PDB file of C-alpha atoms in Angstrom:
ATOM      1  CA  LEU A  17      29.372 -91.339 -46.196  1.00  0.00           C
ATOM      2  CA  ASP A  18      28.529 -87.957 -44.711  1.00  0.00           C
ATOM      3  CA  ARG A  19      30.637 -88.579 -41.626  1.00  0.00           C
ATOM      4  CA  VAL A  20      33.653 -89.663 -43.692  1.00  0.00           C
ATOM      5  CA  LYS A  21      33.243 -86.548 -45.838  1.00  0.00           C
ATOM      6  CA  ILE A  22      33.399 -84.331 -42.731  1.00  0.00           C
ATOM      7  CA  LEU A  23      36.491 -86.162 -41.431  1.00  0.00           C
ATOM      8  CA  LEU A  24      38.257 -85.674 -44.765  1.00  0.00           C
ATOM      9  CA  GLN A  25      37.129 -82.091 -45.379  1.00  0.00           C
ATOM     10  CA  ALA A  26      38.441 -80.916 -42.014  1.00  0.00           C
ATOM     11  CA  GLN A  27      41.609 -83.066 -42.181  1.00  0.00           C
ATOM     12  CA  ASN A  28      40.938 -85.028 -38.976  1.00  0.00           C
ATOM     13  CA  PRO A  29      44.409 -86.000 -37.635  1.00  0.00           C
ATOM     14  CA  HIS A  30      43.411 -89.658 -37.288  1.00  0.00           C
ATOM     15  CA  TYR A  31      42.348 -90.028 -40.913  1.00  0.00           C
ATOM     16  CA  LYS A  32      43.895 -87.167 -42.909  1.00  0.00           C
ATOM     17  CA  HIS A  33      46.606 -89.421 -44.401  1.00  0.00           C
ATOM     18  CA  LEU A  34      43.940 -91.763 -45.824  1.00  0.00           C
ATOM     19  CA  GLY A  35      41.832 -91.638 -48.943  1.00  0.00           C
ATOM     20  CA  VAL A  36      38.074 -92.026 -49.217  1.00  0.00           C
ATOM     21  CA  PHE A  37      37.779 -95.812 -49.241  1.00  0.00           C
ATOM     22  CA  ALA A  38      40.636 -96.308 -46.777  1.00  0.00           C
ATOM     23  CA  THR A  39      38.796 -94.016 -44.337  1.00  0.00           C
ATOM     24  CA  LEU A  40      35.573 -95.967 -44.851  1.00  0.00           C
ATOM     25  CA  LYS A  41      37.467 -99.103 -43.778  1.00  0.00           C
ATOM     26  CA  ALA A  42      39.434 -97.424 -40.980  1.00  0.00           C
ATOM     27  CA  VAL A  43      36.490 -95.834 -39.118  1.00  0.00           C
ATOM     28  CA  PRO A  44      34.726 -99.150 -38.251  1.00  0.00           C
ATOM     29  CA  LYS A  45      38.071-100.680 -37.196  1.00  0.00           C
ATOM     30  CA  LYS A  46      38.915 -97.791 -34.883  1.00  0.00           C
ATOM     31  CA  GLU A  47      35.442 -96.779 -33.655  1.00  0.00           C
ATOM     32  CA  GLY A  48      33.161 -99.710 -34.458  1.00  0.00           C
ATOM     33  CA  PHE A  49      30.489 -99.852 -37.159  1.00  0.00           C
ATOM     34  CA  LEU A  50      28.351 -97.214 -35.409  1.00  0.00           C
ATOM     35  CA  GLY A  51      31.301 -94.841 -35.723  1.00  0.00           C
ATOM     36  CA  LEU A  52      30.140 -94.281 -39.302  1.00  0.00           C
ATOM     37  CA  TYR A  53      26.902 -92.825 -37.909  1.00  0.00           C
ATOM     38  CA  LYS A  54      28.258 -90.247 -35.465  1.00  0.00           C
ATOM     39  CA  GLY A  55      26.228 -87.050 -35.741  1.00  0.00           C
ATOM     40  CA  ASN A  56      23.418 -88.830 -37.591  1.00  0.00           C
ATOM     41  CA  GLY A  57      20.864 -88.048 -34.865  1.00  0.00           C
ATOM     42  CA  ALA A  58      21.342 -84.300 -35.321  1.00  0.00           C
ATOM     43  CA  MET A  59      21.300 -84.816 -39.091  1.00  0.00           C
ATOM     44  CA  MET A  60      17.939 -86.604 -38.953  1.00  0.00           C
ATOM     45  CA  ILE A  61      16.405 -83.921 -36.720  1.00  0.00           C
ATOM     46  CA  ARG A  62      17.675 -81.224 -39.101  1.00  0.00           C
ATOM     47  CA  ILE A  63      16.720 -82.792 -42.432  1.00  0.00           C
ATOM     48  CA  PHE A  64      12.935 -82.712 -41.874  1.00  0.00           C
ATOM     49  CA  PRO A  65      12.597 -78.937 -41.402  1.00  0.00           C
ATOM     50  CA  TYR A  66      15.428 -78.272 -43.884  1.00  0.00           C
ATOM     51  CA  GLY A  67      13.798 -80.199 -46.747  1.00  0.00           C
ATOM     52  CA  ALA A  68      10.332 -78.874 -45.955  1.00  0.00           C
ATOM     53  CA  ILE A  69      11.444 -75.232 -45.749  1.00  0.00           C
ATOM     54  CA  GLN A  70      13.582 -75.445 -48.895  1.00  0.00           C
ATOM     55  CA  PHE A  71      10.904 -76.841 -51.204  1.00  0.00           C
ATOM     56  CA  MET A  72       8.115 -74.703 -49.695  1.00  0.00           C
ATOM     57  CA  ALA A  73      10.254 -71.556 -49.990  1.00  0.00           C
ATOM     58  CA  PHE A  74      11.208 -72.411 -53.596  1.00  0.00           C
ATOM     59  CA  ASP A  75       7.565 -72.521 -54.697  1.00  0.00           C
ATOM     60  CA  ASN A  76       6.745 -69.305 -52.838  1.00  0.00           C
ATOM     61  CA  TYR A  77       9.803 -67.392 -54.074  1.00  0.00           C
ATOM     62  CA  LYS A  78       9.102 -68.556 -57.625  1.00  0.00           C
ATOM     63  CA  LYS A  79       5.536 -67.198 -57.431  1.00  0.00           C
ATOM     64  CA  PHE A  80       6.737 -63.957 -55.830  1.00  0.00           C
ATOM     65  CA  LEU A  81       9.410 -63.339 -58.483  1.00  0.00           C
ATOM     66  CA  ASN A  82       6.931 -64.048 -61.252  1.00  0.00           C
ATOM     67  CA  THR A  83       3.904 -62.088 -59.987  1.00  0.00           C
ATOM     68  CA  HIS A  84       5.542 -59.147 -58.171  1.00  0.00           C
ATOM     69  CA  LEU A  85       8.793 -58.627 -60.086  1.00  0.00           C
ATOM     70  CA  GLY A  86       7.826 -60.021 -63.473  1.00  0.00           C
ATOM     71  CA  ILE A  87      10.817 -62.378 -63.546  1.00  0.00           C
ATOM     72  CA  SER A  88      10.205 -65.709 -65.273  1.00  0.00           C
ATOM     73  CA  GLY A  89      11.993 -68.401 -67.286  1.00  0.00           C
ATOM     74  CA  HIS A  90      15.373 -69.847 -66.384  1.00  0.00           C
ATOM     75  CA  ILE A  91      16.537 -66.913 -64.254  1.00  0.00           C
ATOM     76  CA  HIS A  92      13.647 -67.136 -61.811  1.00  0.00           C
ATOM     77  CA  ARG A  93      14.434 -70.816 -61.143  1.00  0.00           C
ATOM     78  CA  LEU A  94      18.013 -69.873 -60.346  1.00  0.00           C
ATOM     79  CA  MET A  95      17.030 -66.962 -58.093  1.00  0.00           C
ATOM     80  CA  ALA A  96      14.191 -68.808 -56.321  1.00  0.00           C
ATOM     81  CA  GLY A  97      16.421 -71.846 -55.736  1.00  0.00           C
ATOM     82  CA  SER A  98      19.210 -69.708 -54.274  1.00  0.00           C
ATOM     83  CA  MET A  99      16.830 -67.839 -51.968  1.00  0.00           C
ATOM     84  CA  ALA A 100      15.115 -71.078 -50.872  1.00  0.00           C
ATOM     85  CA  GLY A 101      18.453 -72.719 -50.041  1.00  0.00           C
ATOM     86  CA  MET A 102      19.599 -69.734 -47.997  1.00  0.00           C
ATOM     87  CA  THR A 103      16.279 -69.598 -46.118  1.00  0.00           C
ATOM     88  CA  ALA A 104      16.442 -73.302 -45.198  1.00  0.00           C
ATOM     89  CA  VAL A 105      20.072 -73.022 -44.085  1.00  0.00           C
ATOM     90  CA  ILE A 106      19.477 -70.022 -41.813  1.00  0.00           C
ATOM     91  CA  CYS A 107      16.494 -71.737 -40.148  1.00  0.00           C
ATOM     92  CA  THR A 108      18.332 -75.005 -39.414  1.00  0.00           C
ATOM     93  CA  TYR A 109      21.961 -73.881 -39.096  1.00  0.00           C
ATOM     94  CA  PRO A 110      22.521 -74.579 -35.351  1.00  0.00           C
ATOM     95  CA  LEU A 111      21.690 -78.249 -35.897  1.00  0.00           C
ATOM     96  CA  ASP A 112      24.149 -78.357 -38.807  1.00  0.00           C
ATOM     97  CA  VAL A 113      26.903 -77.080 -36.492  1.00  0.00           C
ATOM     98  CA  ILE A 114      25.997 -79.684 -33.840  1.00  0.00           C
ATOM     99  CA  ARG A 115      25.999 -82.430 -36.461  1.00  0.00           C
ATOM    100  CA  ALA A 116      29.456 -81.398 -37.698  1.00  0.00           C
ATOM    101  CA  ARG A 117      30.929 -81.240 -34.176  1.00  0.00           C
ATOM    102  CA  LEU A 118      29.589 -84.679 -33.243  1.00  0.00           C
ATOM    103  CA  ALA A 119      30.694 -86.238 -36.538  1.00  0.00           C
ATOM    104  CA  PHE A 120      34.229 -84.860 -36.305  1.00  0.00           C
ATOM    105  CA  GLN A 121      35.079 -86.197 -32.842  1.00  0.00           C
ATOM    106  CA  VAL A 122      36.825 -89.568 -32.609  1.00  0.00           C
ATOM    107  CA  THR A 123      36.210 -92.270 -30.000  1.00  0.00           C
ATOM    108  CA  GLY A 124      38.394 -91.642 -26.954  1.00  0.00           C
ATOM    109  CA  GLU A 125      38.644 -87.895 -27.621  1.00  0.00           C
ATOM    110  CA  HIS A 126      35.050 -86.765 -27.145  1.00  0.00           C
ATOM    111  CA  ARG A 127      34.363 -83.111 -26.377  1.00  0.00           C
ATOM    112  CA  TYR A 128      30.593 -83.690 -26.454  1.00  0.00           C
ATOM    113  CA  THR A 129      28.532 -86.607 -25.150  1.00  0.00           C
ATOM    114  CA  GLY A 130      25.498 -85.974 -27.338  1.00  0.00           C
ATOM    115  CA  ILE A 131      23.244 -83.395 -28.991  1.00  0.00           C
ATOM    116  CA  ARG A 132      22.052 -81.808 -25.740  1.00  0.00           C
ATOM    117  CA  ASN A 133      25.563 -81.633 -24.268  1.00  0.00           C
ATOM    118  CA  ALA A 134      26.895 -80.103 -27.492  1.00  0.00           C
ATOM    119  CA  PHE A 135      24.214 -77.379 -27.348  1.00  0.00           C
ATOM    120  CA  GLN A 136      25.047 -76.600 -23.724  1.00  0.00           C
ATOM    121  CA  THR A 137      28.836 -76.603 -24.239  1.00  0.00           C
ATOM    122  CA  ILE A 138      28.778 -74.380 -27.331  1.00  0.00           C
ATOM    123  CA  TYR A 139      26.320 -71.959 -25.709  1.00  0.00           C
ATOM    124  CA  LEU A 140      28.339 -71.661 -22.480  1.00  0.00           C
ATOM    125  CA  LYS A 141      31.876 -71.696 -23.890  1.00  0.00           C
ATOM    126  CA  GLU A 142      31.660 -70.171 -27.368  1.00  0.00           C
ATOM    127  CA  GLY A 143      29.776 -66.912 -26.944  1.00  0.00           C
ATOM    128  CA  GLY A 144      26.166 -67.953 -26.516  1.00  0.00           C
ATOM    129  CA  ILE A 145      23.861 -67.901 -29.553  1.00  0.00           C
ATOM    130  CA  SER A 146      26.624 -66.628 -31.877  1.00  0.00           C
ATOM    131  CA  GLY A 147      28.530 -69.876 -31.265  1.00  0.00           C
ATOM    132  CA  PHE A 148      25.886 -71.746 -33.234  1.00  0.00           C
ATOM    133  CA  TYR A 149      26.418 -69.558 -36.302  1.00  0.00           C
ATOM    134  CA  CYS A 150      30.161 -70.062 -36.907  1.00  0.00           C
ATOM    135  CA  GLY A 151      30.685 -70.416 -40.651  1.00  0.00           C
ATOM    136  CA  LEU A 152      27.253 -69.054 -41.584  1.00  0.00           C
ATOM    137  CA  THR A 153      28.697 -66.605 -44.139  1.00  0.00           C
ATOM    138  CA  PRO A 154      30.446 -69.220 -46.329  1.00  0.00           C
ATOM    139  CA  THR A 155      27.415 -71.481 -45.916  1.00  0.00           C
ATOM    140  CA  ILE A 156      25.063 -68.819 -47.288  1.00  0.00           C
ATOM    141  CA  ILE A 157      27.496 -67.839 -50.042  1.00  0.00           C
ATOM    142  CA  GLY A 158      27.962 -71.513 -50.947  1.00  0.00           C
ATOM    143  CA  MET A 159      24.275 -72.352 -50.655  1.00  0.00           C
ATOM    144  CA  ALA A 160      23.242 -69.677 -53.154  1.00  0.00           C
ATOM    145  CA  PRO A 161      24.981 -71.355 -56.138  1.00  0.00           C
ATOM    146  CA  TYR A 162      24.384 -74.877 -54.788  1.00  0.00           C
ATOM    147  CA  ALA A 163      20.613 -74.627 -54.319  1.00  0.00           C
ATOM    148  CA  GLY A 164      20.269 -72.196 -57.226  1.00  0.00           C
ATOM    149  CA  PHE A 165      21.987 -74.476 -59.731  1.00  0.00           C
ATOM    150  CA  SER A 166      20.239 -77.562 -58.293  1.00  0.00           C
ATOM    151  CA  PHE A 167      16.757 -76.165 -58.954  1.00  0.00           C
ATOM    152  CA  PHE A 168      17.873 -74.419 -62.149  1.00  0.00           C
ATOM    153  CA  THR A 169      19.453 -77.564 -63.650  1.00  0.00           C
ATOM    154  CA  PHE A 170      16.585 -79.824 -62.644  1.00  0.00           C
ATOM    155  CA  GLY A 171      13.943 -77.404 -63.935  1.00  0.00           C
ATOM    156  CA  THR A 172      15.813 -76.826 -67.200  1.00  0.00           C
ATOM    157  CA  LEU A 173      16.354 -80.548 -67.853  1.00  0.00           C
ATOM    158  CA  LYS A 174      12.699 -81.224 -67.013  1.00  0.00           C
ATOM    159  CA  THR A 175      11.472 -78.546 -69.435  1.00  0.00           C
ATOM    160  CA  LEU A 176      13.833 -79.698 -72.210  1.00  0.00           C
ATOM    161  CA  GLY A 177      12.848 -83.336 -71.747  1.00  0.00           C
ATOM    162  CA  LEU A 178       9.107 -82.689 -71.865  1.00  0.00           C
ATOM    163  CA  THR A 179       9.422 -80.202 -74.767  1.00  0.00           C
ATOM    164  CA  ARG A 180      11.788 -82.150 -77.016  1.00  0.00           C
ATOM    165  CA  PHE A 181      10.952 -85.785 -76.176  1.00  0.00           C
ATOM    166  CA  PRO A 182       7.474 -85.844 -74.599  1.00  0.00           C
ATOM    167  CA  GLU A 183       6.568 -89.367 -75.769  1.00  0.00           C
ATOM    168  CA  LEU A 184       9.906 -90.893 -74.762  1.00  0.00           C
ATOM    169  CA  LEU A 185      10.464 -89.165 -71.406  1.00  0.00           C
ATOM    170  CA  GLY A 186       6.973 -88.100 -70.305  1.00  0.00           C
ATOM    171  CA  LYS A 187       3.914 -89.748 -68.788  1.00  0.00           C
ATOM    172  CA  PRO A 188       0.462 -88.442 -67.713  1.00  0.00           C
ATOM    173  CA  SER A 189       0.352 -86.778 -64.301  1.00  0.00           C
ATOM    174  CA  LEU A 190      -1.419 -88.678 -61.516  1.00  0.00           C
ATOM    175  CA  ASP A 191      -3.748 -85.767 -60.720  1.00  0.00           C
ATOM    176  CA  ASN A 192      -4.319 -84.535 -64.287  1.00  0.00           C
ATOM    177  CA  PRO A 193      -3.904 -86.952 -67.241  1.00  0.00           C
ATOM    178  CA  ASP A 194      -3.772 -83.989 -69.653  1.00  0.00           C
ATOM    179  CA  VAL A 195      -0.515 -82.787 -68.063  1.00  0.00           C
ATOM    180  CA  LEU A 196       2.776 -84.530 -68.822  1.00  0.00           C
ATOM    181  CA  VAL A 197       5.389 -85.181 -66.133  1.00  0.00           C
ATOM    182  CA  LEU A 198       8.756 -86.904 -66.359  1.00  0.00           C
ATOM    183  CA  LYS A 199       8.920 -90.665 -65.940  1.00  0.00           C
ATOM    184  CA  THR A 200      10.326 -91.713 -62.557  1.00  0.00           C
ATOM    185  CA  HIS A 201      13.713 -92.959 -63.821  1.00  0.00           C
ATOM    186  CA  VAL A 202      14.150 -89.759 -65.888  1.00  0.00           C
ATOM    187  CA  ASN A 203      13.273 -87.672 -62.822  1.00  0.00           C
ATOM    188  CA  LEU A 204      15.923 -89.538 -60.827  1.00  0.00           C
ATOM    189  CA  MET A 205      18.515 -88.956 -63.536  1.00  0.00           C
ATOM    190  CA  CYS A 206      17.748 -85.217 -63.800  1.00  0.00           C
ATOM    191  CA  GLY A 207      17.883 -84.821 -60.013  1.00  0.00           C
ATOM    192  CA  GLY A 208      21.222 -86.646 -59.858  1.00  0.00           C
ATOM    193  CA  VAL A 209      22.756 -84.502 -62.610  1.00  0.00           C
ATOM    194  CA  ALA A 210      21.464 -81.352 -60.898  1.00  0.00           C
ATOM    195  CA  GLY A 211      23.067 -82.399 -57.599  1.00  0.00           C
ATOM    196  CA  ALA A 212      26.410 -83.256 -59.218  1.00  0.00           C
ATOM    197  CA  ILE A 213      26.690 -79.936 -61.075  1.00  0.00           C
ATOM    198  CA  ALA A 214      25.678 -77.897 -58.020  1.00  0.00           C
ATOM    199  CA  GLN A 215      28.126 -79.724 -55.731  1.00  0.00           C
ATOM    200  CA  THR A 216      31.065 -79.255 -58.117  1.00  0.00           C
ATOM    201  CA  ILE A 217      30.462 -75.504 -58.319  1.00  0.00           C
ATOM    202  CA  SER A 218      30.067 -74.887 -54.581  1.00  0.00           C
ATOM    203  CA  TYR A 219      32.327 -77.533 -53.001  1.00  0.00           C
ATOM    204  CA  PRO A 220      35.292 -75.328 -51.910  1.00  0.00           C
ATOM    205  CA  LEU A 221      32.855 -73.148 -49.963  1.00  0.00           C
ATOM    206  CA  ASP A 222      31.454 -76.297 -48.348  1.00  0.00           C
ATOM    207  CA  VAL A 223      34.980 -77.204 -47.179  1.00  0.00           C
ATOM    208  CA  ALA A 224      35.455 -73.686 -45.757  1.00  0.00           C
ATOM    209  CA  ARG A 225      32.128 -73.714 -43.913  1.00  0.00           C
ATOM    210  CA  ARG A 226      32.843 -77.121 -42.403  1.00  0.00           C
ATOM    211  CA  ARG A 227      36.184 -75.992 -41.007  1.00  0.00           C
ATOM    212  CA  MET A 228      34.648 -72.808 -39.593  1.00  0.00           C
ATOM    213  CA  GLN A 229      31.786 -74.779 -38.027  1.00  0.00           C
ATOM    214  CA  LEU A 230      34.214 -77.045 -36.205  1.00  0.00           C
ATOM    215  CA  GLY A 231      35.928 -74.078 -34.548  1.00  0.00           C
ATOM    216  CA  ALA A 232      37.967 -75.105 -31.493  1.00  0.00           C
ATOM    217  CA  SER A 233      37.710 -78.777 -32.487  1.00  0.00           C
ATOM    218  CA  LEU A 234      40.474 -78.071 -35.027  1.00  0.00           C
ATOM    219  CA  SER A 235      44.123 -77.597 -34.063  1.00  0.00           C
ATOM    220  CA  ASP A 236      44.442 -74.777 -36.637  1.00  0.00           C
ATOM    221  CA  PHE A 237      41.101 -73.097 -35.834  1.00  0.00           C
ATOM    222  CA  ASP A 238      42.821 -69.711 -35.349  1.00  0.00           C
ATOM    223  CA  LYS A 239      43.541 -69.706 -39.112  1.00  0.00           C
ATOM    224  CA  CYS A 240      39.895 -70.372 -39.984  1.00  0.00           C
ATOM    225  CA  CYS A 241      38.198 -67.317 -38.493  1.00  0.00           C
ATOM    226  CA  SER A 242      36.903 -65.869 -41.778  1.00  0.00           C
ATOM    227  CA  LEU A 243      35.957 -67.164 -45.213  1.00  0.00           C
ATOM    228  CA  THR A 244      38.918 -65.689 -47.085  1.00  0.00           C
ATOM    229  CA  LYS A 245      41.420 -66.765 -44.410  1.00  0.00           C
ATOM    230  CA  THR A 246      40.012 -70.301 -44.347  1.00  0.00           C
ATOM    231  CA  LEU A 247      40.124 -70.707 -48.135  1.00  0.00           C
ATOM    232  CA  LYS A 248      43.652 -69.256 -48.258  1.00  0.00           C
ATOM    233  CA  HIS A 249      44.844 -71.519 -45.423  1.00  0.00           C
ATOM    234  CA  VAL A 250      43.367 -74.678 -46.954  1.00  0.00           C
ATOM    235  CA  TYR A 251      44.792 -73.851 -50.396  1.00  0.00           C
ATOM    236  CA  THR A 252      48.255 -72.966 -49.031  1.00  0.00           C
ATOM    237  CA  GLN A 253      48.441 -75.946 -46.676  1.00  0.00           C
ATOM    238  CA  TYR A 254      46.819 -78.686 -48.773  1.00  0.00           C
ATOM    239  CA  GLY A 255      46.353 -77.396 -52.327  1.00  0.00           C
ATOM    240  CA  VAL A 256      43.305 -77.797 -54.572  1.00  0.00           C
ATOM    241  CA  LYS A 257      42.825 -81.559 -54.909  1.00  0.00           C
ATOM    242  CA  LYS A 258      43.760 -82.511 -51.331  1.00  0.00           C
ATOM    243  CA  GLY A 259      42.350 -79.359 -49.784  1.00  0.00           C
ATOM    244  CA  LEU A 260      39.591 -77.404 -51.505  1.00  0.00           C
ATOM    245  CA  TYR A 261      38.152 -80.483 -53.235  1.00  0.00           C
ATOM    246  CA  ARG A 262      39.053 -83.185 -50.696  1.00  0.00           C
ATOM    247  CA  GLY A 263      36.189 -85.661 -50.354  1.00  0.00           C
ATOM    248  CA  LEU A 264      34.405 -84.551 -53.539  1.00  0.00           C
ATOM    249  CA  SER A 265      34.322 -88.045 -55.068  1.00  0.00           C
ATOM    250  CA  LEU A 266      32.680 -89.357 -51.898  1.00  0.00           C
ATOM    251  CA  ASN A 267      30.247 -86.483 -52.006  1.00  0.00           C
ATOM    252  CA  TYR A 268      29.187 -87.487 -55.516  1.00  0.00           C
ATOM    253  CA  ILE A 269      28.404 -90.995 -54.240  1.00  0.00           C
ATOM    254  CA  ARG A 270      26.369 -89.482 -51.385  1.00  0.00           C
ATOM    255  CA  CYS A 271      24.832 -86.446 -53.049  1.00  0.00           C
ATOM    256  CA  ILE A 272      23.754 -87.736 -56.469  1.00  0.00           C
ATOM    257  CA  PRO A 273      21.299 -90.394 -55.179  1.00  0.00           C
ATOM    258  CA  SER A 274      20.221 -88.060 -52.367  1.00  0.00           C
ATOM    259  CA  GLN A 275      19.318 -85.229 -54.742  1.00  0.00           C
ATOM    260  CA  ALA A 276      17.799 -87.637 -57.252  1.00  0.00           C
ATOM    261  CA  VAL A 277      15.425 -89.041 -54.617  1.00  0.00           C
ATOM    262  CA  ALA A 278      14.678 -85.576 -53.168  1.00  0.00           C
ATOM    263  CA  PHE A 279      13.596 -84.058 -56.496  1.00  0.00           C
ATOM    264  CA  THR A 280      11.679 -87.192 -57.546  1.00  0.00           C
ATOM    265  CA  THR A 281       9.802 -87.262 -54.221  1.00  0.00           C
ATOM    266  CA  TYR A 282       9.087 -83.535 -54.542  1.00  0.00           C
ATOM    267  CA  GLU A 283       7.591 -84.006 -58.017  1.00  0.00           C
ATOM    268  CA  PHE A 284       5.581 -87.047 -56.857  1.00  0.00           C
ATOM    269  CA  MET A 285       4.157 -85.216 -53.829  1.00  0.00           C
ATOM    270  CA  ARG A 286       3.172 -82.256 -56.009  1.00  0.00           C
ATOM    271  CA  GLN A 287       0.988 -84.645 -58.030  1.00  0.00           C
ATOM    272  CA  ILE A 288      -0.467 -86.365 -54.950  1.00  0.00           C
ATOM    273  CA  LEU A 289      -1.303 -83.011 -53.350  1.00  0.00           C
ATOM    274  CA  HIS A 290      -2.621 -81.584 -56.662  1.00  0.00           C
ATOM    275  CA  LEU A 291      -0.020 -78.781 -56.750  1.00  0.00           C
ATOM    276  CA  ASN A 292       1.026 -79.059 -60.388  1.00  0.00           C
TER     277      ASN A 292
END
C-alpha cells in the first residue's frame, strides 16, 4: 500500500493514468508480487528508531511543557505531538529518502540496486550529506500538524471517553487496578480516527515532500525545488483531487489501522512498563 501511494503521489509515468486499485493490480503484473514491497527494507530499518523516538519524545516534551512552561490541557498535547513528530523525522530522514527512491523505481529502469547503493549514489552525485535532506522543509511543516493532531485527537478522545463513559469504554489498568484505561477496541478506534484526521489535514504537504525527496528520479524535478514551487506545480498540472490529494483514499486504508495499532501498543506498553 505504501509503495502504491508513492507511485501515485509522484505520478510515476508507468502508473499515473491508473487509479488506486488498478495500480495495485498492475504492479504485480509488471514487476511481480515482490514489486509491491520495493523500498520495504529501508522502511523497516527506519520504523524502529522513528516510532521509538516519536513516543519517547512526546512523553518528554509533554513533561517539559507542563513543568517548565506551565502549559497543560489540550494545547500541550498538540505542541508535544508536533515537536515529537519533527524530532523523529529529523533523526530518521535519510532513510525516508532512500525508501522513497527505491519504491519509486520500476523494474527495468533501476537507478539504485539497493539501500547501500542508494546511499552511495546520492552522497556522490547529489551534493553529499545535503542530498539526503531534500524535501526536509515540507516534511517538518507537514509533520507538525500531522503528529500534533494525531496525539491531540487521540488524547482528547481518550479523556472524553474515560470522563463521560467510564463504565462503557474503560477497564482497570494492568499495573494499577484503581486507574481506568480505554478498552482495546476503543483504543484502536480512537487511534484510527486520530490518524485519519491528521492525514487529511497534512496530506498535500506529504505529496510535496515525496516529490522533493525523489529529486532527479522525476522528469519534472526542476519544478520541485522548493515547497511553494512544488505545491504550485502539482496544483497547476494535476489539480486538487488528482494532484494534491492523489492517493489519499489508499492512505486511509494504510494509515488508519497503522495508527490504531501504534497508539494501542503504546498504551499497552505504558501499562506493562508501569509508566501510567
